[in-house]
Each structure stands twice: as structure tokens, then as C-alpha cells.
Coordinates of N, CA and C in Angstrom, one line a residue:
X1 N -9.1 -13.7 29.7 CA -8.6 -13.4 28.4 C -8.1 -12.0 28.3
X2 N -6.8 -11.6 27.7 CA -6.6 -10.2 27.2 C -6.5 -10.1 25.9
X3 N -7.2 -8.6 26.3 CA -7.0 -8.3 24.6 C -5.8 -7.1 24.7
X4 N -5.1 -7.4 23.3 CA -4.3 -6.2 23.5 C -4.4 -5.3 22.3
X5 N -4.2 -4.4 21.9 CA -3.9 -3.2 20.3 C -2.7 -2.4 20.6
X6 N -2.9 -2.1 19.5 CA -1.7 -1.3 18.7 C -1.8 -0.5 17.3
X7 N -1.1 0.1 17.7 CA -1.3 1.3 15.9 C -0.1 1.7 15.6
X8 N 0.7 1.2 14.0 CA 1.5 1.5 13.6 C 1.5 2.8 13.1
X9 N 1.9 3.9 13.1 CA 1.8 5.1 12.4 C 2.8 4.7 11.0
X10 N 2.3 5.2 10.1 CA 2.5 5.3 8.6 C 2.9 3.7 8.1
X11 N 2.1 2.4 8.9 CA 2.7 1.0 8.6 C 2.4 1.1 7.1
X12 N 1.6 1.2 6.3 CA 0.9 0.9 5.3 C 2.0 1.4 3.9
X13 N 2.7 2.6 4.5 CA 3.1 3.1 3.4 C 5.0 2.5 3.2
X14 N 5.2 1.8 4.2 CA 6.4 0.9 3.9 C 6.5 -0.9 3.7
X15 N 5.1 -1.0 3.2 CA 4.4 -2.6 2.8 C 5.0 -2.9 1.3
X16 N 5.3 -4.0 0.8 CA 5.7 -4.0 -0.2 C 4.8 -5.0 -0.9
X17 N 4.1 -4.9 -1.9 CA 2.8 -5.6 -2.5 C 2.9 -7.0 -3.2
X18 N 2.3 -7.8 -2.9 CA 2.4 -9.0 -3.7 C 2.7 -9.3 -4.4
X19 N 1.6 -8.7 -5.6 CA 1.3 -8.2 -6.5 C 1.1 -6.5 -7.7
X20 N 1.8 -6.8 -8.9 CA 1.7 -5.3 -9.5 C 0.3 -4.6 -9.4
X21 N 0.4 -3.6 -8.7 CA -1.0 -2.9 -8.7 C -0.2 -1.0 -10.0
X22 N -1.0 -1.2 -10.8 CA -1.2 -0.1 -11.9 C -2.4 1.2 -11.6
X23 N -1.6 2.6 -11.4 CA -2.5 3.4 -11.4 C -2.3 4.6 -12.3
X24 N -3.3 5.5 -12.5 CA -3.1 6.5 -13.6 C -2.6 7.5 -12.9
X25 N -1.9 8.2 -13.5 CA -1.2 9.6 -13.1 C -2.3 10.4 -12.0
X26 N -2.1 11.3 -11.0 CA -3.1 11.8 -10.2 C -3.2 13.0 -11.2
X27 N -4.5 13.8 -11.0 CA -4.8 15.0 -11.8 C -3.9 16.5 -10.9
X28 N -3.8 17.2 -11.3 CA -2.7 18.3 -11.3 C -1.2 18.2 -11.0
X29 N -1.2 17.1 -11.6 CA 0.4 16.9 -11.7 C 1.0 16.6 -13.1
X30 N 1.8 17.6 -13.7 CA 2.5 17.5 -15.2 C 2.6 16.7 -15.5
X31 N 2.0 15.5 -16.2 CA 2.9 14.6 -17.2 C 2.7 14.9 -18.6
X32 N 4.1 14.0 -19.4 CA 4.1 14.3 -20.8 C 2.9 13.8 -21.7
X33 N 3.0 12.3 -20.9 CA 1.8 11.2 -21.6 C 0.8 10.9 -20.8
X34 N -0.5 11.2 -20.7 CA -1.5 10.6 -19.8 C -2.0 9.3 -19.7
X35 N -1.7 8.4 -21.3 CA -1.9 7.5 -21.7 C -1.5 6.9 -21.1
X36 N 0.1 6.6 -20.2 CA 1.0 5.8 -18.9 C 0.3 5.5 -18.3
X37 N 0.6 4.6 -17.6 CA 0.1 4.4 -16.2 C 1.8 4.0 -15.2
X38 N 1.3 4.3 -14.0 CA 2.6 4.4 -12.9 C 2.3 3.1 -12.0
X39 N 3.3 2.1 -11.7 CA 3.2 1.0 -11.0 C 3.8 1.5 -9.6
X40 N 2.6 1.3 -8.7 CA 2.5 1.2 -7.2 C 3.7 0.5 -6.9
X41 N 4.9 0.7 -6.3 CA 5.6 -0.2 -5.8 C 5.6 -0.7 -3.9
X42 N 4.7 0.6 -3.5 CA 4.5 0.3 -1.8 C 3.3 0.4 -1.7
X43 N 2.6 -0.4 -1.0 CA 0.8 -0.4 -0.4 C 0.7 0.6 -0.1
X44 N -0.8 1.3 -0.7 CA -1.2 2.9 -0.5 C -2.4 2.8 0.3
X45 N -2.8 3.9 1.7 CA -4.0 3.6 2.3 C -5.0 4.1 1.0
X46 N -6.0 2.9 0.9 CA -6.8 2.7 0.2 C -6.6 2.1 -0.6
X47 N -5.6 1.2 -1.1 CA -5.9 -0.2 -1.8 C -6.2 -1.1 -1.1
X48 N -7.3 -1.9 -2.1 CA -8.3 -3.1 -1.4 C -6.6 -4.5 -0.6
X49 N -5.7 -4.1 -1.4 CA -5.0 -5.4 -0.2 C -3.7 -4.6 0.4
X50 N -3.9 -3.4 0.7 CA -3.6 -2.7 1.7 C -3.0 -3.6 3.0
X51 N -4.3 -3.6 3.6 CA -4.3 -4.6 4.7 C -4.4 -5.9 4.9
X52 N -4.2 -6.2 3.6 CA -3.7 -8.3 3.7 C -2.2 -7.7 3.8
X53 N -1.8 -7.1 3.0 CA -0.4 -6.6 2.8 C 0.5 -6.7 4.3
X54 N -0.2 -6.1 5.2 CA 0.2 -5.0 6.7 C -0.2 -6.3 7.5
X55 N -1.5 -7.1 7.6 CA -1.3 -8.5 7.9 C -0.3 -9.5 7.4
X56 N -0.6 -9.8 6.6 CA 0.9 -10.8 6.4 C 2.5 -10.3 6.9
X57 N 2.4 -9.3 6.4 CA 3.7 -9.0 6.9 C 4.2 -8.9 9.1
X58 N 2.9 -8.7 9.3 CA 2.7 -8.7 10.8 C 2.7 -10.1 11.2
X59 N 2.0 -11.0 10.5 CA 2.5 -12.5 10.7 C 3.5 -13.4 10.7
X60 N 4.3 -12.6 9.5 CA 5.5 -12.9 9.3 C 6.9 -12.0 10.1
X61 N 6.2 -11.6 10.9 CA 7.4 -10.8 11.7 C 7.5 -11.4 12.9
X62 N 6.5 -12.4 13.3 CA 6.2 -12.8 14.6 C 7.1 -13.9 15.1

């Protein structure tokens, strides 16, 4: 049996998400309204489907 790996450098941050994920403004950065929130348009390391995201799309490239 082999096993084989691999490491994408920056895979995660050219993933495009299922689903709308909504996040609040990060703190020290100007906005007018805090009230907003900004829609995620690419998978960020550290969203929980991150990596369903980076799998599927690895499945689907095969």
C-alpha cells in the first residue's frame, strides 16, 4: 500500500463556498456602519467548511 501527501500553499483562500457565510467587520478597520455585516465570498482558514470546501473541490478536480 502507498500512501502519498501533498500541501497546497494558499488552497483555501481561492475556494469558493457553497454557501453565504456573513461576517462582521474586523476591529481596526474604518467603517461608516458597524451595524453591516460583509459576505465571505472565498473560504477563509478558519471557517468550520473551509475544508469540506478544499475537499470537494479536490474531488471534483480528479
Amino acid at each position: 500500500m502507498a500512501i502519498k501527501q501533498m500541501d497546497v500553499s494558499l488552497a483555501y483562500l481561492y475556494l469558493t463556498l457553497d454557501e453565504p457565510i456573513y461576517v462582521s467587520p474586523p476591529k481596526g478597520i474604518e467603517v461608516l456602519d458597524y451595524s453591516k455585516v460583509w459576505k465571505c465570498n472565498k473560504a477563509l482558514y478558519g471557517l468550520r467548511n473551509a475544508g469540506r470546501a478544499s475537499y470537494l473541490t479536490f474531488l471534483s478536480s480528479r
